[in-house]
Amino acid sequence: MRVTDELPRGLTTVSGERVDVEQRLGAGGQGEVYRVRVGGQTRALKLYHAHMATASQRRDIERLVLKGPPTPHFLWPLQLVVAPSGPRFGYVMALREPRFHSSEDFMARRVVPGFRALITAGYELASAFLKLHASGLCYRDISFGNVFFDPRTGDVRICDNDNVDITGSGQGGVLGTPRFMAPEVVRGEAVPSSETDRYSLAVLLFYLLEGGHPLEGAREAGIRCLDLPAMNKLYGTEPLYIHDPADDSNRPVPGIHDNPLAFHPLYPEALRRLFLQSFSEGLRSPHRRVMESVWCRELPRARDALVYCAQCARQCFHDGESPGGALRCWSCGAPVRLPPRLRVGQRLILLNHDTRLYRDHLHEDQDFEEVVAEVSQKPGDPGRWGLRNLTTDKWTFTRPDGSIADVPPGASVPLKTGNVVHFGMARGEIRE
């Protein structure tokens, strides 16, 4: 029998709209996912297996539909869908675009994003879960399997949102995914909440940035059979951070945990401190875990510190906190020449060929959607670069000799030492 013969028919939304099923996309323990057409739009449909289509699950979906998504990053239930007969039901959501890849693709090196995309993905995840938690909800199952991202831009999409619940409600449902569950959940002492989500988020960010698990070092390598008692000990009763400065008994093992060994030193010290807090104090005290707002502050600053190696084009971090003199490329070892820098308040932004300034750079409001400026070449003179005004407002800049010039929308400020840009209320100084 052909698969198309097995597609469900006669489905409608609760408001009576017809749901035409076009293609089966996948299946899991809870149900099947299809590409559908409804209301003239292409959507995804999750249709629960009959034994999973409970009254409680239906109430949860109805509540989520009513509440709406915290951000567009969540592939959120949009409408409840019912079958013509029988107990089955489901919901429609936005269809994930092909540009989004699974995190497993990243871990298997089927996609190789640069640091800029990884940092952006980390920021978008932290920002999305910040807004989810602010609405009194928790995700319950932050892990690789539920997150997709664009390896070129770092944009993210978060699926399986039917697991979302009121934080700490303890009304059953999933407890999480092994390796991502907070230690107190592994030990059976707590139910999912925003605090346990923060632990899972830190594990996911560590995987993204360092390519391994923060607790899998020598202890994990020494386990002959990773059965349930061993996993409970490793992730629940005796967890130890692989970079713990006070205990080196769980360090990454060369040949097994090469990614954390290679990548950990490359990141700015501020990010390494956040991981240390997450997997030292944060292991023992849930209320000491890194808040999403802190990740949202530090990850963009790490992105601002990126610079390209002129020798091999790899992305490196210029970390003002690290001693050791001139920056050298982590890949080829060549000295890395810094591009012009823009200082706005306490922030330092390296002005690479592809640098963009967002509204947050000028107003510190965590708006990384609105692009207000970009580095661009002067038309007809590719050797001269400037910072182009992408707003509808006029800026001005002051030259080192004190003369002042206007920067209308679309015009650029030359990237020269001493030029001071007045972005309305904000002020930035360029240094080479």
Short mmCIF file of C-alpha atoms in Angstrom, two decimals:
data_model
loop_
_atom_site.label_atom_id
_atom_site.label_comp_id
_atom_site.label_asym_id
_atom_site.label_seq_id
_atom_site.Cartn_x
_atom_site.Cartn_y
_atom_site.Cartn_z
CA MET A 1 0.00 0.00 0.00
CA ARG A 2 1.34 3.42 -0.88
CA VAL A 3 1.97 5.89 1.94
CA THR A 4 -0.40 8.42 0.34
CA ASP A 5 -3.22 5.88 0.72
CA GLU A 6 -2.67 5.93 4.47
CA LEU A 7 -2.94 9.69 4.96
CA PRO A 8 -5.71 10.69 7.36
CA ARG A 9 -8.79 12.29 5.81
CA GLY A 10 -11.72 14.37 6.93
CA LEU A 11 -9.77 16.42 9.50
CA THR A 12 -10.97 19.87 10.43
CA THR A 13 -10.00 22.59 12.84
CA VAL A 14 -12.37 23.12 15.76
CA SER A 15 -13.57 26.22 13.95
CA GLY A 16 -14.60 24.05 10.99
CA GLU A 17 -11.80 24.74 8.51
CA ARG A 18 -10.86 21.81 6.30
CA VAL A 19 -7.38 20.33 6.82
CA ASP A 20 -5.93 18.67 3.70
CA VAL A 21 -3.09 16.29 4.54
CA GLU A 22 -0.36 16.33 1.86
CA GLN A 23 2.60 14.36 3.20
CA ARG A 24 3.69 12.39 6.22
CA LEU A 25 6.84 14.01 7.63
CA GLY A 26 7.64 11.79 10.59
CA ALA A 27 6.41 9.94 13.65
CA GLY A 28 7.30 9.59 17.31
CA GLY A 29 6.04 8.18 20.55
CA GLN A 30 3.23 10.71 20.86
CA GLY A 31 1.96 10.90 17.31
CA GLU A 32 2.64 11.60 13.64
CA VAL A 33 3.54 14.84 11.88
CA TYR A 34 2.19 15.80 8.46
CA ARG A 35 2.47 18.67 6.02
CA VAL A 36 -1.04 20.05 5.51
CA ARG A 37 -2.96 22.86 3.83
CA VAL A 38 -5.41 24.77 5.95
CA GLY A 39 -6.97 28.15 5.35
CA GLY A 40 -4.93 28.52 2.15
CA GLN A 41 -1.63 28.12 4.01
CA THR A 42 0.90 25.31 4.31
CA ARG A 43 1.24 24.18 7.90
CA ALA A 44 2.48 21.22 9.92
CA LEU A 45 0.05 18.99 11.76
CA LYS A 46 0.86 16.88 14.80
CA LEU A 47 -1.80 14.16 15.12
CA TYR A 48 -1.68 12.21 18.37
CA HIS A 49 -1.83 8.44 18.48
CA ALA A 50 -5.20 7.30 19.82
CA HIS A 51 -3.76 6.18 23.16
CA MET A 52 -2.05 9.58 23.61
CA ALA A 53 -5.11 11.65 22.71
CA THR A 54 -6.24 12.16 26.31
CA ALA A 55 -8.66 14.73 27.65
CA SER A 56 -5.81 16.26 29.66
CA GLN A 57 -3.64 16.62 26.55
CA ARG A 58 -6.51 18.26 24.70
CA ARG A 59 -7.03 20.79 27.51
CA ASP A 60 -3.29 21.57 27.42
CA ILE A 61 -3.36 22.22 23.67
CA GLU A 62 -6.44 24.40 23.96
CA ARG A 63 -4.73 26.43 26.70
CA LEU A 64 -1.56 26.88 24.60
CA VAL A 65 -3.56 27.93 21.52
CA LEU A 66 -5.37 30.51 23.62
CA LYS A 67 -2.17 31.83 25.18
CA GLY A 68 -0.22 32.16 21.93
CA PRO A 69 3.55 31.86 21.31
CA PRO A 70 5.97 33.91 23.45
CA THR A 71 8.11 34.57 20.35
CA PRO A 72 8.08 33.52 16.68
CA HIS A 73 10.93 31.10 17.45
CA PHE A 74 8.43 28.61 18.90
CA LEU A 75 6.54 26.37 16.47
CA TRP A 76 3.52 26.85 18.69
CA PRO A 77 0.09 25.15 18.51
CA LEU A 78 -2.08 27.49 16.43
CA GLN A 79 -5.36 25.58 16.15
CA LEU A 80 -6.79 22.34 17.51
CA VAL A 81 -7.58 19.76 14.82
CA VAL A 82 -10.14 16.98 15.27
CA ALA A 83 -10.82 13.75 13.38
CA PRO A 84 -14.28 12.96 11.89
CA SER A 85 -14.69 10.02 14.25
CA GLY A 86 -12.77 8.43 17.07
CA PRO A 87 -10.69 10.00 19.81
CA ARG A 88 -7.76 11.30 17.74
CA PHE A 89 -6.95 14.98 17.63
CA GLY A 90 -3.92 17.17 17.03
CA TYR A 91 -2.87 20.70 16.28
CA VAL A 92 -1.49 22.75 13.42
CA MET A 93 1.64 24.85 13.71
CA ALA A 94 4.03 26.70 11.41
CA LEU A 95 5.97 24.44 9.07
CA ARG A 96 9.71 24.41 9.75
CA GLU A 97 11.60 25.79 6.76
CA PRO A 98 14.26 23.61 5.06
CA ARG A 99 17.04 26.03 6.08
CA PHE A 100 16.72 24.87 9.69
CA HIS A 101 18.85 21.87 10.64
CA SER A 102 18.72 19.67 13.69
CA SER A 103 21.34 19.96 16.40
CA GLU A 104 22.27 16.36 15.65
CA ASP A 105 23.36 17.54 12.19
CA PHE A 106 25.72 19.94 13.92
CA MET A 107 27.13 17.34 16.31
CA ALA A 108 27.65 14.91 13.40
CA ARG A 109 29.44 17.71 11.45
CA ARG A 110 26.87 17.49 8.64
CA VAL A 111 26.68 21.28 8.99
CA VAL A 112 29.59 23.43 10.18
CA PRO A 113 28.45 26.86 11.40
CA GLY A 114 30.91 29.58 12.35
CA PHE A 115 31.18 31.16 15.78
CA ARG A 116 28.94 34.06 14.75
CA ALA A 117 26.06 31.70 13.89
CA LEU A 118 26.61 29.61 17.05
CA ILE A 119 26.63 32.66 19.30
CA THR A 120 23.53 34.02 17.56
CA ALA A 121 21.75 30.67 18.01
CA GLY A 122 22.68 30.70 21.69
CA TYR A 123 21.34 34.22 22.10
CA GLU A 124 18.07 33.42 20.32
CA LEU A 125 17.54 30.35 22.52
CA ALA A 126 18.18 32.28 25.72
CA SER A 127 15.93 35.12 24.58
CA ALA A 128 13.11 32.75 23.59
CA PHE A 129 13.17 30.86 26.89
CA LEU A 130 13.41 34.15 28.81
CA LYS A 131 10.09 35.22 27.30
CA LEU A 132 8.55 31.77 27.84
CA HIS A 133 9.49 31.76 31.53
CA ALA A 134 8.33 35.35 31.96
CA SER A 135 4.84 34.16 31.03
CA GLY A 136 4.83 31.62 33.87
CA LEU A 137 5.51 28.60 31.68
CA CYS A 138 8.33 26.08 31.49
CA TYR A 139 9.39 24.00 28.52
CA ARG A 140 10.21 20.81 30.47
CA ASP A 141 12.36 19.17 27.77
CA ILE A 142 15.06 21.50 26.42
CA SER A 143 17.40 19.27 24.41
CA PHE A 144 18.95 18.70 21.02
CA GLY A 145 15.92 16.92 19.66
CA ASN A 146 13.62 19.90 20.05
CA VAL A 147 15.78 22.67 18.63
CA PHE A 148 16.62 23.48 15.02
CA PHE A 149 18.81 26.26 13.72
CA ASP A 150 20.01 27.86 10.51
CA PRO A 151 23.78 27.19 10.34
CA ARG A 152 24.29 30.28 8.18
CA THR A 153 22.52 32.86 10.34
CA GLY A 154 21.99 31.20 13.73
CA ASP A 155 18.20 31.67 13.62
CA VAL A 156 16.43 29.04 15.75
CA ARG A 157 13.10 27.23 15.81
CA ILE A 158 11.82 25.33 18.84
CA CYS A 159 9.36 22.47 18.33
CA ASP A 160 7.37 20.00 20.52
CA ASN A 161 5.74 22.85 22.39
CA ASP A 162 2.85 20.65 23.51
CA ASN A 163 5.15 19.73 26.43
CA VAL A 164 5.04 23.32 27.70
CA ASP A 165 3.32 23.62 31.07
CA ILE A 166 2.87 25.94 34.01
CA THR A 167 6.22 26.03 35.78
CA GLY A 168 6.51 23.59 38.67
CA SER A 169 2.93 22.35 38.21
CA GLY A 170 4.01 18.70 38.64
CA GLN A 171 0.96 17.50 36.72
CA GLY A 172 2.75 14.66 34.98
CA GLY A 173 4.07 14.75 31.43
CA VAL A 174 7.69 14.55 30.37
CA LEU A 175 10.52 15.04 32.86
CA GLY A 176 13.12 15.80 30.21
CA THR A 177 15.74 14.12 28.06
CA PRO A 178 18.61 12.16 29.64
CA ARG A 179 21.84 14.20 29.83
CA PHE A 180 19.81 17.46 29.76
CA MET A 181 17.77 16.93 32.94
CA ALA A 182 18.75 18.93 36.01
CA PRO A 183 20.41 16.84 38.76
CA GLU A 184 17.47 17.28 41.15
CA VAL A 185 15.10 15.92 38.47
CA VAL A 186 17.43 12.96 37.83
CA ARG A 187 17.40 12.23 41.57
CA GLY A 188 13.60 12.42 41.64
CA GLU A 189 13.59 15.39 44.00
CA ALA A 190 11.95 17.97 41.71
CA VAL A 191 9.62 18.33 38.74
CA PRO A 192 10.36 20.48 35.67
CA SER A 193 10.27 24.22 36.25
CA SER A 194 11.91 27.36 34.93
CA GLU A 195 14.90 26.59 37.20
CA THR A 196 15.37 23.11 35.73
CA ASP A 197 14.91 24.64 32.26
CA ARG A 198 17.83 26.98 33.01
CA TYR A 199 20.08 24.00 33.70
CA SER A 200 18.98 22.29 30.46
CA LEU A 201 19.52 25.53 28.55
CA ALA A 202 23.08 25.79 29.89
CA VAL A 203 23.77 22.18 28.79
CA LEU A 204 22.40 22.95 25.32
CA LEU A 205 24.51 26.12 25.04
CA PHE A 206 27.59 24.18 26.16
CA TYR A 207 26.92 21.55 23.50
CA LEU A 208 26.53 24.28 20.86
CA LEU A 209 29.67 26.19 21.81
CA GLU A 210 32.01 23.44 22.98
CA GLY A 211 30.70 20.39 21.13
CA GLY A 212 30.38 18.10 24.15
CA HIS A 213 28.61 17.55 27.46
CA PRO A 214 29.74 19.61 30.47
CA LEU A 215 29.79 16.56 32.78
CA GLU A 216 31.29 13.98 30.40
CA GLY A 217 35.01 13.69 31.02
CA ALA A 218 37.26 11.09 32.62
CA ARG A 219 34.43 9.71 34.77
CA GLU A 220 32.24 9.01 31.76
CA ALA A 221 35.20 7.57 29.84
CA GLY A 222 35.88 5.15 32.70
CA ILE A 223 32.38 3.66 32.74
CA ARG A 224 32.25 0.30 30.97
CA CYS A 225 28.46 0.12 30.82
CA LEU A 226 26.51 3.39 30.82
CA ASP A 227 23.39 1.85 32.38
CA LEU A 228 20.75 3.65 34.44
CA PRO A 229 22.64 3.52 37.78
CA ALA A 230 25.77 4.86 36.07
CA MET A 231 23.83 7.68 34.41
CA ASN A 232 22.10 8.61 37.66
CA LYS A 233 25.50 8.89 39.32
CA LEU A 234 27.09 10.85 36.47
CA TYR A 235 24.22 13.31 35.93
CA GLY A 236 22.37 13.20 39.27
CA THR A 237 24.08 12.16 42.47
CA GLU A 238 27.76 12.93 41.73
CA PRO A 239 27.90 15.43 38.83
CA LEU A 240 31.24 17.21 38.28
CA TYR A 241 31.99 19.88 35.69
CA ILE A 242 34.78 18.88 33.33
CA HIS A 243 36.44 22.32 33.71
CA ASP A 244 35.96 22.57 37.50
CA PRO A 245 38.98 24.58 38.72
CA ALA A 246 38.94 22.92 42.15
CA ASP A 247 38.69 19.28 41.07
CA ASP A 248 40.47 17.94 37.99
CA SER A 249 39.27 14.34 38.34
CA ASN A 250 36.75 14.70 35.51
CA ARG A 251 38.80 16.51 32.88
CA PRO A 252 38.08 15.87 29.16
CA VAL A 253 40.07 12.91 27.87
CA PRO A 254 42.16 13.49 24.71
CA GLY A 255 40.92 11.32 21.89
CA ILE A 256 37.43 11.07 23.44
CA HIS A 257 36.43 14.60 24.43
CA ASP A 258 38.54 16.58 21.97
CA ASN A 259 35.92 19.26 21.25
CA PRO A 260 35.68 20.74 24.77
CA LEU A 261 39.46 20.59 25.04
CA ALA A 262 39.89 22.52 21.81
CA PHE A 263 37.04 25.01 22.03
CA HIS A 264 36.90 25.95 25.71
CA PRO A 265 39.99 28.24 25.62
CA LEU A 266 38.77 30.05 22.51
CA TYR A 267 35.78 31.77 24.11
CA PRO A 268 35.87 35.06 26.02
CA GLU A 269 36.46 34.72 29.75
CA ALA A 270 32.97 36.11 30.49
CA LEU A 271 31.32 33.12 28.77
CA ARG A 272 33.62 30.64 30.49
CA ARG A 273 32.60 32.16 33.85
CA LEU A 274 28.93 31.67 33.05
CA PHE A 275 29.51 28.00 32.23
CA LEU A 276 31.48 27.60 35.46
CA GLN A 277 28.62 29.11 37.45
CA SER A 278 26.10 26.90 35.63
CA PHE A 279 27.98 23.68 36.39
CA SER A 280 29.44 24.40 39.81
CA GLU A 281 27.05 26.45 42.00
CA GLY A 282 24.27 25.76 39.52
CA LEU A 283 24.59 21.99 39.98
CA ARG A 284 23.96 22.26 43.70
CA SER A 285 21.74 25.35 43.99
CA PRO A 286 19.01 25.79 41.34
CA HIS A 287 18.50 29.43 42.28
CA ARG A 288 22.19 30.13 41.51
CA ARG A 289 21.87 29.09 37.87
CA VAL A 290 22.61 31.65 35.19
CA MET A 291 19.50 33.62 34.33
CA GLU A 292 18.47 33.82 30.71
CA SER A 293 18.84 37.61 30.82
CA VAL A 294 22.53 37.21 31.66
CA TRP A 295 23.09 34.92 28.68
CA CYS A 296 21.20 37.51 26.59
CA ARG A 297 23.66 40.17 27.73
CA GLU A 298 26.91 38.25 27.38
CA LEU A 299 26.38 36.27 24.18
CA PRO A 300 25.92 39.38 21.99
CA ARG A 301 29.04 40.89 23.58
CA ALA A 302 30.97 37.77 22.56
CA ARG A 303 29.62 38.24 19.03
CA ASP A 304 30.82 41.84 19.09
CA ALA A 305 34.33 40.52 19.86
CA LEU A 306 34.62 38.36 16.73
CA VAL A 307 37.40 39.08 14.25
CA TYR A 308 38.53 37.29 11.08
CA CYS A 309 42.02 35.91 10.56
CA ALA A 310 43.46 37.46 7.38
CA GLN A 311 45.52 34.30 6.78
CA CYS A 312 42.86 31.56 6.93
CA ALA A 313 39.58 33.53 7.39
CA ARG A 314 38.69 31.69 10.62
CA GLN A 315 36.67 33.59 13.21
CA CYS A 316 38.50 34.37 16.47
CA PHE A 317 37.49 36.16 19.67
CA HIS A 318 39.26 39.31 20.81
CA ASP A 319 38.95 39.06 24.59
CA GLY A 320 39.93 42.23 26.38
CA GLU A 321 39.99 40.31 29.70
CA SER A 322 42.60 37.77 28.62
CA PRO A 323 46.27 38.55 29.13
CA GLY A 324 48.91 37.38 26.66
CA GLY A 325 49.39 40.23 24.24
CA ALA A 326 48.54 40.09 20.55
CA LEU A 327 45.79 37.79 19.36
CA ARG A 328 46.83 34.78 17.32
CA CYS A 329 44.53 32.69 15.16
CA TRP A 330 43.50 29.47 16.94
CA SER A 331 43.54 27.62 13.59
CA CYS A 332 46.66 28.70 11.67
CA GLY A 333 48.58 30.51 14.40
CA ALA A 334 49.02 33.70 12.39
CA PRO A 335 48.84 37.07 14.19
CA VAL A 336 45.34 38.53 13.89
CA ARG A 337 45.14 42.21 13.06
CA LEU A 338 42.16 43.86 14.67
CA PRO A 339 39.75 45.86 12.49
CA PRO A 340 38.54 49.34 13.53
CA ARG A 341 36.56 49.27 16.79
CA LEU A 342 33.52 51.25 17.91
CA ARG A 343 33.06 51.94 21.61
CA VAL A 344 29.51 52.75 22.70
CA GLY A 345 29.35 53.18 26.47
CA GLN A 346 30.97 50.09 28.00
CA ARG A 347 30.60 48.05 24.81
CA LEU A 348 33.34 47.47 22.26
CA ILE A 349 32.24 46.35 18.79
CA LEU A 350 34.80 45.13 16.27
CA LEU A 351 33.91 46.52 12.84
CA ASN A 352 34.49 43.62 10.44
CA HIS A 353 33.33 43.62 6.82
CA ASP A 354 30.05 41.95 7.87
CA THR A 355 29.41 43.70 11.20
CA ARG A 356 25.93 45.01 11.84
CA LEU A 357 24.79 47.26 14.64
CA TYR A 358 21.44 46.50 16.16
CA ARG A 359 19.12 48.73 18.14
CA ASP A 360 20.44 47.09 21.34
CA HIS A 361 23.92 48.48 20.68
CA LEU A 362 22.52 51.99 21.01
CA HIS A 363 19.68 51.52 23.49
CA GLU A 364 20.54 48.32 25.44
CA ASP A 365 16.99 47.03 25.06
CA GLN A 366 17.93 43.54 23.74
CA ASP A 367 16.42 44.31 20.35
CA PHE A 368 18.55 42.35 17.90
CA GLU A 369 15.91 42.39 15.18
CA GLU A 370 16.21 46.01 14.10
CA VAL A 371 19.48 46.62 12.22
CA VAL A 372 20.52 50.28 12.59
CA ALA A 373 23.91 50.27 10.82
CA GLU A 374 26.27 48.09 8.86
CA VAL A 375 29.87 48.21 7.75
CA SER A 376 30.06 48.84 4.00
CA GLN A 377 32.57 49.74 1.29
CA LYS A 378 32.48 53.17 -0.30
CA PRO A 379 30.97 52.90 -3.81
CA GLY A 380 33.72 53.18 -6.40
CA ASP A 381 36.47 52.91 -3.80
CA PRO A 382 36.55 49.39 -2.30
CA GLY A 383 39.57 50.31 -0.16
CA ARG A 384 37.53 52.71 1.98
CA TRP A 385 35.03 51.53 4.51
CA GLY A 386 32.33 53.22 6.53
CA LEU A 387 29.50 52.66 8.98
CA ARG A 388 26.28 53.13 7.01
CA ASN A 389 23.20 54.63 8.62
CA LEU A 390 20.27 52.23 8.09
CA THR A 391 17.77 54.18 10.18
CA THR A 392 15.37 56.88 9.05
CA ASP A 393 17.01 59.39 11.39
CA LYS A 394 19.90 61.75 10.69
CA TRP A 395 23.09 61.18 12.65
CA THR A 396 26.09 63.48 12.92
CA PHE A 397 29.76 62.76 13.47
CA THR A 398 32.60 64.85 14.81
CA ARG A 399 36.04 64.60 13.18
CA PRO A 400 39.24 64.74 15.25
CA ASP A 401 39.72 68.38 14.14
CA GLY A 402 36.36 69.27 15.69
CA SER A 403 34.42 69.72 12.47
CA ILE A 404 30.94 68.24 12.35
CA ALA A 405 29.20 66.49 9.45
CA ASP A 406 25.73 65.12 8.92
CA VAL A 407 25.06 61.42 8.32
CA PRO A 408 21.61 61.22 6.69
CA PRO A 409 19.89 57.84 6.20
CA GLY A 410 21.91 55.74 3.74
CA ALA A 411 25.13 57.74 4.22
CA SER A 412 28.25 56.45 5.99
CA VAL A 413 30.71 57.57 8.64
CA PRO A 414 34.34 56.87 7.60
CA LEU A 415 36.03 54.25 9.79
CA LYS A 416 38.82 56.56 10.95
CA THR A 417 40.36 56.92 14.38
CA GLY A 418 38.86 59.72 16.39
CA ASN A 419 35.58 60.04 14.52
CA VAL A 420 32.80 60.33 17.10
CA VAL A 421 29.34 59.29 15.95
CA HIS A 422 26.23 60.78 17.53
CA PHE A 423 23.40 58.25 17.13
CA GLY A 424 20.73 60.43 18.68
CA MET A 425 21.08 59.88 22.44
CA ALA A 426 23.94 57.37 22.05
CA ARG A 427 27.55 58.23 21.27
CA GLY A 428 30.23 56.02 19.74
CA GLU A 429 33.92 56.59 19.12
CA ILE A 430 35.87 54.85 16.37
CA ARG A 431 39.41 53.60 16.94
CA GLU A 432 41.75 51.80 14.58
#
